[in-house]
Amino acid sequence: MSKLLKQKLAALFITAYRLTGFRVKKYQQPSDISDLKNIAIFSTTALGDFLLNTPAIAAIRKRYPDANITMVVHQRNALLVEGSDMFRDVLYWDGKLNGLLKLVKALRLRHLDAVFLLHSRAPYDIVSATLANSEIIVKDVYYNDYLGRPTFYLNSFLSVPGHKRFNDVHLIHKKAELLESIGISFPSVEMMIPVEYIPEKKIEKLSEFIQVPLQQSDAGRLSHLLLLPHKF
């Protein structure tokens, strides 16, 4: 199935779902998102993508210090988020259709006010945010998501429409532009790892995760590296 066909089918599905009374709220002014209590942040792709998203994640947390933030990530990035005090909890999703309903069920229990799709697979990410009944859906629409079209096909289902940018802007700065356009300041572009500390057993797991043998001296250096917040 082509990507454009998937987007068209998603549009039909979301349009039908509107018969339940659900409507995404279109962003008009900062007061529209001034008091968010329950937030989900999606970063469900590769490790490198997650690290590039961390400045935006930190900006959202700083803007909403008292909010309950649920982080949605791929299982392979679990060690980067488990136990972090930046999040109330963590959900795992690989971005595929077969795990969508389970994710939606979990998200609905959190009574979300907003979902930030920092890097996730369209159109399933927008469908999941819609089915979770989040009134605010903000997505960093990547260039490839436009599929050669002048506008993103699913813009009408987002609170903030995607603005097509060529590959002349660094991904971190692109996310900064998106958040600043809705009144969320972006104090730093430095990447970081959300966890505070990884004990010895988790270091051993991380060794298996990256498939590199870990000597005792390496474990000490890694433990030092992961005493966070650590920035790059």
Tab-separated table of C-alpha atoms in Angstrom:
chain	number	residue	atom	x	y	z
A	1	MET	CA	0.000	0.000	0.000
A	2	SER	CA	1.421	3.394	-0.965
A	3	LYS	CA	2.088	6.058	1.670
A	4	LEU	CA	-0.361	8.429	0.026
A	5	LEU	CA	-3.090	5.792	0.081
A	6	LYS	CA	-2.429	5.214	3.786
A	7	GLN	CA	-2.833	8.933	4.420
A	8	LYS	CA	-6.070	9.042	2.409
A	9	LEU	CA	-7.498	6.071	4.293
A	10	ALA	CA	-6.494	7.674	7.586
A	11	ALA	CA	-8.280	10.867	6.537
A	12	LEU	CA	-11.453	8.911	5.788
A	13	PHE	CA	-11.242	7.095	9.109
A	14	ILE	CA	-10.694	10.269	11.145
A	15	THR	CA	-13.504	12.030	9.264
A	16	ALA	CA	-15.829	9.170	10.198
A	17	TYR	CA	-14.587	9.304	13.811
A	18	ARG	CA	-15.705	12.930	13.961
A	19	LEU	CA	-19.274	11.627	14.001
A	20	THR	CA	-18.631	10.817	17.655
A	21	GLY	CA	-18.319	14.557	18.291
A	22	PHE	CA	-14.540	14.678	18.500
A	23	ARG	CA	-12.783	17.626	16.875
A	24	VAL	CA	-9.135	18.574	17.074
A	25	LYS	CA	-8.732	22.101	18.398
A	26	LYS	CA	-7.040	24.499	15.998
A	27	TYR	CA	-4.303	26.571	17.618
A	28	GLN	CA	-5.016	30.303	17.450
A	29	GLN	CA	-3.236	31.882	20.404
A	30	PRO	CA	-0.923	30.887	23.304
A	31	SER	CA	-3.837	30.732	25.729
A	32	ASP	CA	-5.104	27.702	23.792
A	33	ILE	CA	-2.292	25.631	25.290
A	34	SER	CA	-1.574	27.594	28.460
A	35	ASP	CA	-2.921	25.049	30.912
A	36	LEU	CA	-2.074	21.543	29.777
A	37	LYS	CA	-2.304	18.967	32.549
A	38	ASN	CA	-1.843	15.664	30.705
A	39	ILE	CA	0.548	15.432	27.771
A	40	ALA	CA	1.893	12.641	25.585
A	41	ILE	CA	5.109	13.016	23.604
A	42	PHE	CA	5.855	10.615	20.754
A	43	SER	CA	9.374	9.719	19.638
A	44	THR	CA	8.957	6.206	18.306
A	45	THR	CA	11.746	5.851	15.771
A	46	ALA	CA	15.502	5.304	16.022
A	47	LEU	CA	17.916	6.123	18.829
A	48	GLY	CA	19.437	9.038	16.928
A	49	ASP	CA	16.003	10.497	16.274
A	50	PHE	CA	15.187	10.284	19.967
A	51	LEU	CA	18.349	12.162	20.925
A	52	LEU	CA	17.544	14.880	18.384
A	53	ASN	CA	14.129	15.200	20.041
A	54	THR	CA	15.469	15.650	23.566
A	55	PRO	CA	15.849	19.460	23.383
A	56	ALA	CA	12.178	19.696	22.387
A	57	ILE	CA	11.194	17.254	25.133
A	58	ALA	CA	13.083	19.385	27.675
A	59	ALA	CA	11.393	22.543	26.341
A	60	ILE	CA	7.930	21.015	26.758
A	61	ARG	CA	8.749	19.846	30.274
A	62	LYS	CA	10.051	23.311	31.223
A	63	ARG	CA	6.938	24.987	29.817
A	64	TYR	CA	4.651	22.625	31.740
A	65	PRO	CA	6.539	21.769	34.950
A	66	ASP	CA	3.492	20.366	36.737
A	67	ALA	CA	2.017	18.411	33.822
A	68	ASN	CA	1.763	14.638	33.731
A	69	ILE	CA	3.875	13.719	30.722
A	70	THR	CA	3.631	10.286	29.134
A	71	MET	CA	6.560	9.446	26.875
A	72	VAL	CA	5.815	7.132	23.944
A	73	VAL	CA	8.955	5.511	22.571
A	74	HIS	CA	10.159	2.404	20.787
A	75	GLN	CA	11.008	-0.439	23.143
A	76	ARG	CA	14.641	-0.384	22.000
A	77	ASN	CA	15.043	3.076	23.567
A	78	ALA	CA	13.681	1.986	26.953
A	79	LEU	CA	16.971	2.460	28.807
A	80	LEU	CA	17.026	6.126	27.832
A	81	VAL	CA	13.710	6.905	29.534
A	82	GLU	CA	12.960	4.299	32.210
A	83	GLY	CA	12.925	5.875	35.647
A	84	SER	CA	13.308	9.455	34.390
A	85	ASP	CA	11.659	12.074	36.581
A	86	MET	CA	10.830	14.015	33.422
A	87	PHE	CA	7.921	11.664	32.723
A	88	ARG	CA	5.013	10.325	34.718
A	89	ASP	CA	5.210	7.090	32.780
A	90	VAL	CA	6.430	5.524	29.553
A	91	LEU	CA	4.531	3.615	26.878
A	92	TYR	CA	6.133	1.535	24.158
A	93	TRP	CA	5.067	1.463	20.530
A	94	ASP	CA	6.926	0.603	17.360
A	95	GLY	CA	4.828	2.909	15.204
A	96	LYS	CA	3.058	0.073	13.424
A	97	LEU	CA	-0.643	-0.520	12.944
A	98	ASN	CA	-0.750	-3.815	14.827
A	99	GLY	CA	0.072	-2.143	18.145
A	100	LEU	CA	-2.105	0.932	17.695
A	101	LEU	CA	-5.253	-0.166	19.545
A	102	LYS	CA	-3.289	-1.244	22.613
A	103	LEU	CA	-1.560	2.138	22.643
A	104	VAL	CA	-4.835	4.029	22.237
A	105	LYS	CA	-6.395	2.141	25.145
A	106	ALA	CA	-3.495	3.135	27.380
A	107	LEU	CA	-3.545	6.758	26.200
A	108	ARG	CA	-7.266	7.142	26.840
A	109	LEU	CA	-6.714	6.258	30.487
A	110	ARG	CA	-4.486	9.328	30.755
A	111	HIS	CA	-7.182	11.821	29.623
A	112	LEU	CA	-4.790	13.719	27.394
A	113	ASP	CA	-5.006	17.446	26.782
A	114	ALA	CA	-2.276	17.440	24.131
A	115	VAL	CA	-0.092	15.142	22.061
A	116	PHE	CA	3.235	16.235	20.598
A	117	LEU	CA	4.338	14.011	17.708
A	118	LEU	CA	8.032	14.866	17.537
A	119	HIS	CA	9.092	11.959	15.338
A	120	SER	CA	6.675	9.151	14.611
A	121	ARG	CA	5.237	7.321	11.675
A	122	ALA	CA	2.401	9.019	9.793
A	123	PRO	CA	-0.489	8.425	9.527
A	124	TYR	CA	-0.716	5.978	12.418
A	125	ASP	CA	0.573	8.532	14.936
A	126	ILE	CA	-2.173	11.020	14.042
A	127	VAL	CA	-4.799	8.270	14.144
A	128	SER	CA	-3.647	7.175	17.602
A	129	ALA	CA	-3.666	10.743	18.949
A	130	THR	CA	-7.150	11.248	17.496
A	131	LEU	CA	-8.530	8.025	18.978
A	132	ALA	CA	-7.008	9.039	22.314
A	133	ASN	CA	-9.343	12.069	22.125
A	134	SER	CA	-6.568	14.620	22.509
A	135	GLU	CA	-7.932	18.047	21.548
A	136	ILE	CA	-4.450	19.377	20.787
A	137	ILE	CA	-2.325	17.442	18.274
A	138	VAL	CA	0.988	18.983	17.248
A	139	LYS	CA	3.191	17.148	14.762
A	140	ASP	CA	6.631	17.905	13.398
A	141	VAL	CA	5.801	17.041	9.800
A	142	TYR	CA	8.908	15.807	8.039
A	143	TYR	CA	9.697	16.637	4.433
A	144	ASN	CA	9.119	13.031	3.337
A	145	ASP	CA	5.610	13.117	4.805
A	146	TYR	CA	4.515	15.539	2.087
A	147	LEU	CA	5.020	12.857	-0.563
A	148	GLY	CA	5.782	15.457	-3.226
A	149	ARG	CA	2.646	17.482	-2.465
A	150	PRO	CA	2.706	21.224	-1.626
A	151	THR	CA	0.867	20.594	1.658
A	152	PHE	CA	0.650	17.702	4.100
A	153	TYR	CA	-2.448	15.646	3.298
A	154	LEU	CA	-3.491	15.330	6.961
A	155	ASN	CA	-3.045	18.990	7.951
A	156	SER	CA	-6.741	19.397	8.684
A	157	PHE	CA	-6.458	16.885	11.523
A	158	LEU	CA	-3.647	18.750	13.289
A	159	SER	CA	-3.852	21.727	15.630
A	160	VAL	CA	-0.931	23.320	13.806
A	161	PRO	CA	-0.547	22.675	10.063
A	162	GLY	CA	2.774	21.397	8.825
A	163	HIS	CA	4.893	23.905	6.955
A	164	LYS	CA	6.971	22.412	4.190
A	165	ARG	CA	10.690	22.974	4.675
A	166	PHE	CA	13.522	21.722	2.545
A	167	ASN	CA	16.534	20.006	4.040
A	168	ASP	CA	18.206	23.341	4.789
A	169	VAL	CA	17.248	23.434	8.470
A	170	HIS	CA	18.708	21.236	11.195
A	171	LEU	CA	16.091	18.953	12.737
A	172	ILE	CA	16.571	20.435	16.206
A	173	HIS	CA	16.071	23.976	14.904
A	174	LYS	CA	13.016	22.828	12.948
A	175	LYS	CA	11.440	21.548	16.153
A	176	ALA	CA	12.395	24.791	17.880
A	177	GLU	CA	10.555	26.746	15.193
A	178	LEU	CA	7.470	24.570	15.627
A	179	LEU	CA	7.314	24.919	19.407
A	180	GLU	CA	8.136	28.630	19.414
A	181	SER	CA	5.334	29.204	16.882
A	182	ILE	CA	2.864	28.109	19.571
A	183	GLY	CA	4.456	29.988	22.444
A	184	ILE	CA	6.748	27.306	23.876
A	185	SER	CA	10.221	28.760	24.355
A	186	PHE	CA	13.191	26.641	23.313
A	187	PRO	CA	15.969	27.524	25.766
A	188	SER	CA	18.601	25.074	24.544
A	189	VAL	CA	19.481	23.046	21.461
A	190	GLU	CA	21.745	20.714	23.425
A	191	MET	CA	20.850	17.038	23.352
A	192	MET	CA	20.599	15.120	26.608
A	193	ILE	CA	19.568	11.763	28.060
A	194	PRO	CA	16.521	11.931	30.363
A	195	VAL	CA	17.592	9.253	32.851
A	196	GLU	CA	19.547	10.266	35.945
A	197	TYR	CA	21.519	7.125	36.584
A	198	ILE	CA	21.953	3.634	35.183
A	199	PRO	CA	23.016	1.083	37.820
A	200	GLU	CA	25.351	-1.789	37.067
A	201	LYS	CA	22.656	-4.239	35.973
A	202	LYS	CA	21.224	-1.746	33.539
A	203	ILE	CA	24.715	-1.017	32.221
A	204	GLU	CA	25.037	-4.724	31.444
A	205	LYS	CA	21.664	-4.574	29.660
A	206	LEU	CA	22.853	-1.550	27.708
A	207	SER	CA	25.926	-3.504	26.664
A	208	GLU	CA	23.628	-6.177	25.230
A	209	PHE	CA	21.440	-3.467	23.708
A	210	ILE	CA	24.319	-1.956	21.724
A	211	GLN	CA	25.873	-5.398	21.134
A	212	VAL	CA	29.339	-4.349	22.280
A	213	PRO	CA	31.273	-6.338	24.923
A	214	LEU	CA	31.627	-4.255	28.080
A	215	GLN	CA	34.779	-4.604	30.182
A	216	GLN	CA	34.791	-3.614	33.865
A	217	SER	CA	36.704	-0.425	33.096
A	218	ASP	CA	34.192	0.381	30.367
A	219	ALA	CA	31.321	-0.026	32.811
A	220	GLY	CA	32.887	2.566	35.084
A	221	ARG	CA	33.269	5.035	32.246
A	222	LEU	CA	29.723	4.380	31.060
A	223	SER	CA	28.368	4.825	34.559
A	224	HIS	CA	30.123	8.202	34.698
A	225	LEU	CA	28.789	9.137	31.275
A	226	LEU	CA	25.224	8.378	32.281
A	227	LEU	CA	25.197	10.372	35.507
A	228	LEU	CA	22.744	12.870	34.120
A	229	PRO	CA	21.351	15.272	33.072
A	230	HIS	CA	24.084	14.763	30.530
A	231	LYS	CA	24.365	16.983	27.509
A	232	PHE	CA	26.214	16.593	24.266
